[in-house]
């Protein structure tokens, strides 16, 4: 019980509840203990009533759960000192259609998983023996009679009516898991005269020596006497830097704090993340504290800059060249319309965004621990990502997620929770739900400095023009989400949808786009091409790629956590396909599945495998190859391109497809490529018509200078050619620093590689380019020498050296490595740091390369 405020009492009702289930066919009822917060699937699993739904295809044995009626119940006594005159029962989250009864009286019903629900209960409470029950009904019964004549991706249209996590109705990367439960905390709160309903703190402006910070206090009063609010702001060290008092005379009171010498919050890679704290106390007429609230916030501004290309400028020329590219999907049908940039501005500085798409980290999000949220966001930071997109088919993530983002400097673009469908804007009941949900979501999230913009949904406008005011997504944005953001969070940009801009909202030359070089809209490139032009395709970039898809398998050790060795070798690939899933919306005659695409990408670009283990390694590494080249291409096009977010960053269940970090929280090969290619300062090599161009890309807000060493390196022995040059690149800029004609590179054939090693004040980087297809490398066997040192049971180093060129050196353990999946030049040595996140002794750390001497 919270007794910090003498007038307010808060009592938790979390813990063990009774779960009862009744089947639709007269099956014997079930009774078992349940957890709150929790969900019925995890309660059934804990009680041994269902098999592990993540192992092999056992998810199919759990589908009956969604057809049952379930209830959660418990009894409780009122704690000492808990009043009943004004007492509210709040559920942080109920999944989804629920009826709540207290002591036999119905408090009300709910129909939205995504937001809290509150009921006034004081008149019904008794000192002891209170009986609370939450009864859930299957969603199919609750939407009976609704029209299903609304286009929707991924197997079903009925989900469009249901305000719950959309992806677990079945997506092309997660199985169907429609659950029930009290999935967020439950509290009982009593108030004395006044309640502090909301506290909103945001930066209005930043000057040379001060910042104007607006504090909005929303209060509900029931006492006759006026309430006084005391507002204090403390700096990151805890020192009070501003204080004021105001008499609360309206529901919402607003004041502006002048913060001298503010410490600005910056995204990762651009500065620190100092967090201020705002504390508000409400006092009654006698001076007694009746309620209070605290929130952390950052002092920063954020906006999206969208400027039209001017004729004749380099941006205009790149837009026209992009629209003339020979590959479908690179234009979007925009003709000669001006291109339009998409650049995030934070604290007045342009931020090049490097990131991924965040999806729920579990189909049963009640069981995601704060520690796991912290791990996943820290890995984003450590991988040099600075922006995640909370994708619109999930949930509004809890405080633990946002606290980690705020601390680690990982920015968030936030979709409202609608994805891949024409949501029923003509249905009054649906629109009424959104009119409650969207303002509630804005209020829940708007204090977080990591949140930098809102988007109305995910891909609901992709088949409509940006100016089609009658499109369902546009109706919702115009009537509900847009006004809510304007009124409740005016300091942030709101976009009606993601992607948004141009005809059919798919243009890569206007606004943000969901564009992937290998897709060609229908996988023809993968299904039919020899892929010899894959690097040229990758060089086509958008103004801001808020989804850029690329897939890769997790390592063998993760695969064996959800399927057997026999499954991996199964010629029918049944478990591979089951855990990869597939997109059902493909053109007529297109039969390749998403897993088939991964197989073919790996084999066609990297070459046929010698055995199953070799095949898995190639399906891992194709992710690395693609990510490193796409990020390099995007950074070379800075500021034509404002950033890239890969589909996707994390996984919702054990899968073999899109994510950079697997379901278990371990980085895949693509994560290591992202970490290297997203460093603040990198080298890059671009193939031109008759030679090569060397680049240095600098995301620092200060100029960078150093040395670039270019070499033609054969598979064994010394380099055939080298050149060293001093380089300097301005602040926050990318620049081509050297041109190399083919004739100036002696010996660069298919038995050698061109490397560019950058040495600068804050680190080193290596870019490389092979003139043939990767599978054409014919490498001599390499002998690896490995030396391991332990600093402790949970950290240490591995030093690897080689005699000949070592291709794709891989350290294989459930550990975090400072680098992985890298190449070593002949005679080169590299030291890799390792750590164990969960304090386990590491054990063996196998180290291999593709051409290892046996």
JSON list of N, CA, C and O in Angstrom, two decimals, residues 309 313-327 330-331 335-337 339 508-509 536 539-541 543 640:
[
{"chain": "A", "resi": 309, "resn": "UNK", "atom": "N", "xyz": [12.04, 19.23, -52.92]},
{"chain": "A", "resi": 309, "resn": "UNK", "atom": "CA", "xyz": [13.23, 19.40, -53.76]},
{"chain": "A", "resi": 309, "resn": "UNK", "atom": "C", "xyz": [13.02, 20.58, -54.71]},
{"chain": "A", "resi": 309, "resn": "UNK", "atom": "O", "xyz": [11.96, 20.74, -55.30]},
{"chain": "A", "resi": 313, "resn": "UNK", "atom": "N", "xyz": [18.63, 21.06, -58.10]},
{"chain": "A", "resi": 313, "resn": "UNK", "atom": "CA", "xyz": [19.46, 20.76, -56.95]},
{"chain": "A", "resi": 313, "resn": "UNK", "atom": "C", "xyz": [19.89, 19.29, -56.97]},
{"chain": "A", "resi": 313, "resn": "UNK", "atom": "O", "xyz": [19.27, 18.46, -57.66]},
{"chain": "A", "resi": 314, "resn": "UNK", "atom": "N", "xyz": [20.93, 18.93, -56.21]},
{"chain": "A", "resi": 314, "resn": "UNK", "atom": "CA", "xyz": [21.31, 17.51, -56.14]},
{"chain": "A", "resi": 314, "resn": "UNK", "atom": "C", "xyz": [20.16, 16.63, -55.68]},
{"chain": "A", "resi": 314, "resn": "UNK", "atom": "O", "xyz": [20.03, 15.49, -56.16]},
{"chain": "A", "resi": 315, "resn": "UNK", "atom": "N", "xyz": [19.33, 17.13, -54.75]},
{"chain": "A", "resi": 315, "resn": "UNK", "atom": "CA", "xyz": [18.20, 16.33, -54.28]},
{"chain": "A", "resi": 315, "resn": "UNK", "atom": "C", "xyz": [17.20, 16.07, -55.41]},
{"chain": "A", "resi": 315, "resn": "UNK", "atom": "O", "xyz": [16.70, 14.95, -55.57]},
{"chain": "A", "resi": 316, "resn": "UNK", "atom": "N", "xyz": [16.92, 17.10, -56.17]},
{"chain": "A", "resi": 316, "resn": "UNK", "atom": "CA", "xyz": [16.00, 16.96, -57.31]},
{"chain": "A", "resi": 316, "resn": "UNK", "atom": "C", "xyz": [16.56, 15.96, -58.31]},
{"chain": "A", "resi": 316, "resn": "UNK", "atom": "O", "xyz": [15.84, 15.10, -58.82]},
{"chain": "A", "resi": 317, "resn": "UNK", "atom": "N", "xyz": [17.85, 16.03, -58.59]},
{"chain": "A", "resi": 317, "resn": "UNK", "atom": "CA", "xyz": [18.48, 15.12, -59.54]},
{"chain": "A", "resi": 317, "resn": "UNK", "atom": "C", "xyz": [18.41, 13.68, -59.04]},
{"chain": "A", "resi": 317, "resn": "UNK", "atom": "O", "xyz": [18.14, 12.75, -59.81]},
{"chain": "A", "resi": 318, "resn": "UNK", "atom": "N", "xyz": [18.64, 13.47, -57.73]},
{"chain": "A", "resi": 318, "resn": "UNK", "atom": "CA", "xyz": [18.57, 12.11, -57.20]},
{"chain": "A", "resi": 318, "resn": "UNK", "atom": "C", "xyz": [17.15, 11.58, -57.24]},
{"chain": "A", "resi": 318, "resn": "UNK", "atom": "O", "xyz": [16.92, 10.39, -57.51]},
{"chain": "A", "resi": 319, "resn": "UNK", "atom": "N", "xyz": [16.17, 12.43, -56.97]},
{"chain": "A", "resi": 319, "resn": "UNK", "atom": "CA", "xyz": [14.78, 12.01, -57.07]},
{"chain": "A", "resi": 319, "resn": "UNK", "atom": "C", "xyz": [14.44, 11.56, -58.49]},
{"chain": "A", "resi": 319, "resn": "UNK", "atom": "O", "xyz": [13.84, 10.50, -58.70]},
{"chain": "A", "resi": 320, "resn": "UNK", "atom": "N", "xyz": [14.84, 12.35, -59.48]},
{"chain": "A", "resi": 320, "resn": "UNK", "atom": "CA", "xyz": [14.53, 11.98, -60.87]},
{"chain": "A", "resi": 320, "resn": "UNK", "atom": "C", "xyz": [15.25, 10.69, -61.27]},
{"chain": "A", "resi": 320, "resn": "UNK", "atom": "O", "xyz": [14.68, 9.84, -61.96]},
{"chain": "A", "resi": 321, "resn": "UNK", "atom": "N", "xyz": [16.50, 10.54, -60.82]},
{"chain": "A", "resi": 321, "resn": "UNK", "atom": "CA", "xyz": [17.24, 9.32, -61.14]},
{"chain": "A", "resi": 321, "resn": "UNK", "atom": "C", "xyz": [16.58, 8.10, -60.50]},
{"chain": "A", "resi": 321, "resn": "UNK", "atom": "O", "xyz": [16.49, 7.02, -61.10]},
{"chain": "A", "resi": 322, "resn": "UNK", "atom": "N", "xyz": [16.12, 8.27, -59.27]},
{"chain": "A", "resi": 322, "resn": "UNK", "atom": "CA", "xyz": [15.45, 7.17, -58.58]},
{"chain": "A", "resi": 322, "resn": "UNK", "atom": "C", "xyz": [14.19, 6.74, -59.32]},
{"chain": "A", "resi": 322, "resn": "UNK", "atom": "O", "xyz": [13.91, 5.55, -59.47]},
{"chain": "A", "resi": 323, "resn": "UNK", "atom": "N", "xyz": [13.44, 7.73, -59.80]},
{"chain": "A", "resi": 323, "resn": "UNK", "atom": "CA", "xyz": [12.19, 7.40, -60.49]},
{"chain": "A", "resi": 323, "resn": "UNK", "atom": "C", "xyz": [12.43, 6.76, -61.86]},
{"chain": "A", "resi": 323, "resn": "UNK", "atom": "O", "xyz": [11.52, 6.14, -62.41]},
{"chain": "A", "resi": 324, "resn": "UNK", "atom": "N", "xyz": [13.63, 6.87, -62.37]},
{"chain": "A", "resi": 324, "resn": "UNK", "atom": "CA", "xyz": [13.97, 6.23, -63.64]},
{"chain": "A", "resi": 324, "resn": "UNK", "atom": "C", "xyz": [14.64, 4.89, -63.45]},
{"chain": "A", "resi": 324, "resn": "UNK", "atom": "O", "xyz": [15.02, 4.24, -64.42]},
{"chain": "A", "resi": 325, "resn": "UNK", "atom": "N", "xyz": [14.82, 4.45, -62.20]},
{"chain": "A", "resi": 325, "resn": "UNK", "atom": "CA", "xyz": [15.46, 3.17, -61.93]},
{"chain": "A", "resi": 325, "resn": "UNK", "atom": "C", "xyz": [14.66, 2.04, -62.58]},
{"chain": "A", "resi": 325, "resn": "UNK", "atom": "O", "xyz": [13.43, 2.12, -62.68]},
{"chain": "A", "resi": 326, "resn": "UNK", "atom": "N", "xyz": [15.33, 0.98, -63.01]},
{"chain": "A", "resi": 326, "resn": "UNK", "atom": "CA", "xyz": [14.64, -0.06, -63.78]},
{"chain": "A", "resi": 326, "resn": "UNK", "atom": "C", "xyz": [13.81, -1.02, -62.95]},
{"chain": "A", "resi": 326, "resn": "UNK", "atom": "O", "xyz": [13.16, -1.91, -63.50]},
{"chain": "A", "resi": 327, "resn": "UNK", "atom": "N", "xyz": [13.79, -0.86, -61.63]},
{"chain": "A", "resi": 327, "resn": "UNK", "atom": "CA", "xyz": [13.12, -1.84, -60.79]},
{"chain": "A", "resi": 327, "resn": "UNK", "atom": "C", "xyz": [11.76, -1.34, -60.35]},
{"chain": "A", "resi": 327, "resn": "UNK", "atom": "O", "xyz": [11.62, -0.21, -59.87]},
{"chain": "A", "resi": 330, "resn": "UNK", "atom": "N", "xyz": [10.24, 1.47, -57.16]},
{"chain": "A", "resi": 330, "resn": "UNK", "atom": "CA", "xyz": [11.15, 2.53, -56.75]},
{"chain": "A", "resi": 330, "resn": "UNK", "atom": "C", "xyz": [10.58, 3.92, -56.99]},
{"chain": "A", "resi": 330, "resn": "UNK", "atom": "O", "xyz": [11.21, 4.90, -56.64]},
{"chain": "A", "resi": 331, "resn": "UNK", "atom": "N", "xyz": [9.39, 4.02, -57.59]},
{"chain": "A", "resi": 331, "resn": "UNK", "atom": "CA", "xyz": [8.85, 5.32, -57.95]},
{"chain": "A", "resi": 331, "resn": "UNK", "atom": "C", "xyz": [7.60, 5.67, -57.17]},
{"chain": "A", "resi": 331, "resn": "UNK", "atom": "O", "xyz": [7.51, 6.71, -56.54]},
{"chain": "A", "resi": 335, "resn": "UNK", "atom": "N", "xyz": [5.49, 10.66, -60.85]},
{"chain": "A", "resi": 335, "resn": "UNK", "atom": "CA", "xyz": [5.80, 11.48, -62.02]},
{"chain": "A", "resi": 335, "resn": "UNK", "atom": "C", "xyz": [6.81, 12.56, -61.74]},
{"chain": "A", "resi": 335, "resn": "UNK", "atom": "O", "xyz": [7.88, 12.30, -61.19]},
{"chain": "A", "resi": 336, "resn": "UNK", "atom": "N", "xyz": [6.46, 13.80, -62.10]},
{"chain": "A", "resi": 336, "resn": "UNK", "atom": "CA", "xyz": [7.37, 14.92, -61.92]},
{"chain": "A", "resi": 336, "resn": "UNK", "atom": "C", "xyz": [7.09, 15.71, -60.64]},
{"chain": "A", "resi": 336, "resn": "UNK", "atom": "O", "xyz": [7.64, 16.81, -60.45]},
{"chain": "A", "resi": 337, "resn": "UNK", "atom": "N", "xyz": [6.26, 15.19, -59.75]},
{"chain": "A", "resi": 337, "resn": "UNK", "atom": "CA", "xyz": [6.00, 15.89, -58.49]},
{"chain": "A", "resi": 337, "resn": "UNK", "atom": "C", "xyz": [7.30, 16.06, -57.72]},
{"chain": "A", "resi": 337, "resn": "UNK", "atom": "O", "xyz": [8.15, 15.17, -57.72]},
{"chain": "A", "resi": 339, "resn": "UNK", "atom": "N", "xyz": [10.13, 15.85, -55.09]},
{"chain": "A", "resi": 339, "resn": "UNK", "atom": "CA", "xyz": [10.43, 14.99, -53.96]},
{"chain": "A", "resi": 339, "resn": "UNK", "atom": "C", "xyz": [10.35, 15.79, -52.67]},
{"chain": "A", "resi": 339, "resn": "UNK", "atom": "O", "xyz": [10.33, 17.03, -52.68]},
{"chain": "A", "resi": 508, "resn": "UNK", "atom": "N", "xyz": [9.24, 6.38, -52.50]},
{"chain": "A", "resi": 508, "resn": "UNK", "atom": "CA", "xyz": [10.48, 6.51, -51.75]},
{"chain": "A", "resi": 508, "resn": "UNK", "atom": "C", "xyz": [11.14, 7.86, -51.99]},
{"chain": "A", "resi": 508, "resn": "UNK", "atom": "O", "xyz": [12.20, 8.14, -51.43]},
{"chain": "A", "resi": 509, "resn": "UNK", "atom": "N", "xyz": [10.50, 8.72, -52.80]},
{"chain": "A", "resi": 509, "resn": "UNK", "atom": "CA", "xyz": [11.07, 10.05, -53.04]},
{"chain": "A", "resi": 509, "resn": "UNK", "atom": "C", "xyz": [10.30, 11.15, -52.32]},
{"chain": "A", "resi": 509, "resn": "UNK", "atom": "O", "xyz": [10.69, 12.31, -52.38]},
{"chain": "A", "resi": 536, "resn": "UNK", "atom": "N", "xyz": [23.53, -3.08, -56.64]},
{"chain": "A", "resi": 536, "resn": "UNK", "atom": "CA", "xyz": [22.99, -1.90, -57.33]},
{"chain": "A", "resi": 536, "resn": "UNK", "atom": "C", "xyz": [21.58, -1.59, -56.80]},
{"chain": "A", "resi": 536, "resn": "UNK", "atom": "O", "xyz": [21.22, -0.42, -56.64]},
{"chain": "A", "resi": 539, "resn": "UNK", "atom": "N", "xyz": [21.66, 0.25, -53.54]},
{"chain": "A", "resi": 539, "resn": "UNK", "atom": "CA", "xyz": [22.05, 1.66, -53.63]},
{"chain": "A", "resi": 539, "resn": "UNK", "atom": "C", "xyz": [20.86, 2.59, -53.84]},
{"chain": "A", "resi": 539, "resn": "UNK", "atom": "O", "xyz": [20.99, 3.81, -53.70]},
{"chain": "A", "resi": 540, "resn": "UNK", "atom": "N", "xyz": [19.70, 2.04, -54.20]},
{"chain": "A", "resi": 540, "resn": "UNK", "atom": "CA", "xyz": [18.48, 2.84, -54.29]},
{"chain": "A", "resi": 540, "resn": "UNK", "atom": "C", "xyz": [17.92, 3.01, -52.88]},
{"chain": "A", "resi": 540, "resn": "UNK", "atom": "O", "xyz": [17.54, 2.03, -52.23]},
{"chain": "A", "resi": 541, "resn": "UNK", "atom": "N", "xyz": [17.88, 4.25, -52.40]},
{"chain": "A", "resi": 541, "resn": "UNK", "atom": "CA", "xyz": [17.40, 4.50, -51.04]},
{"chain": "A", "resi": 541, "resn": "UNK", "atom": "C", "xyz": [16.25, 5.49, -51.08]},
{"chain": "A", "resi": 541, "resn": "UNK", "atom": "O", "xyz": [16.07, 6.24, -52.05]},
{"chain": "A", "resi": 543, "resn": "UNK", "atom": "N", "xyz": [13.78, 8.57, -48.95]},
{"chain": "A", "resi": 543, "resn": "UNK", "atom": "CA", "xyz": [14.00, 9.76, -48.13]},
{"chain": "A", "resi": 543, "resn": "UNK", "atom": "C", "xyz": [14.06, 9.39, -46.65]},
{"chain": "A", "resi": 543, "resn": "UNK", "atom": "O", "xyz": [14.81, 9.98, -45.87]},
{"chain": "A", "resi": 640, "resn": "UNK", "atom": "N", "xyz": [19.92, 13.40, -48.34]},
{"chain": "A", "resi": 640, "resn": "UNK", "atom": "CA", "xyz": [18.80, 12.99, -49.19]},
{"chain": "A", "resi": 640, "resn": "UNK", "atom": "C", "xyz": [17.97, 11.95, -48.43]},
{"chain": "A", "resi": 640, "resn": "UNK", "atom": "O", "xyz": [16.75, 11.98, -48.43]}
]
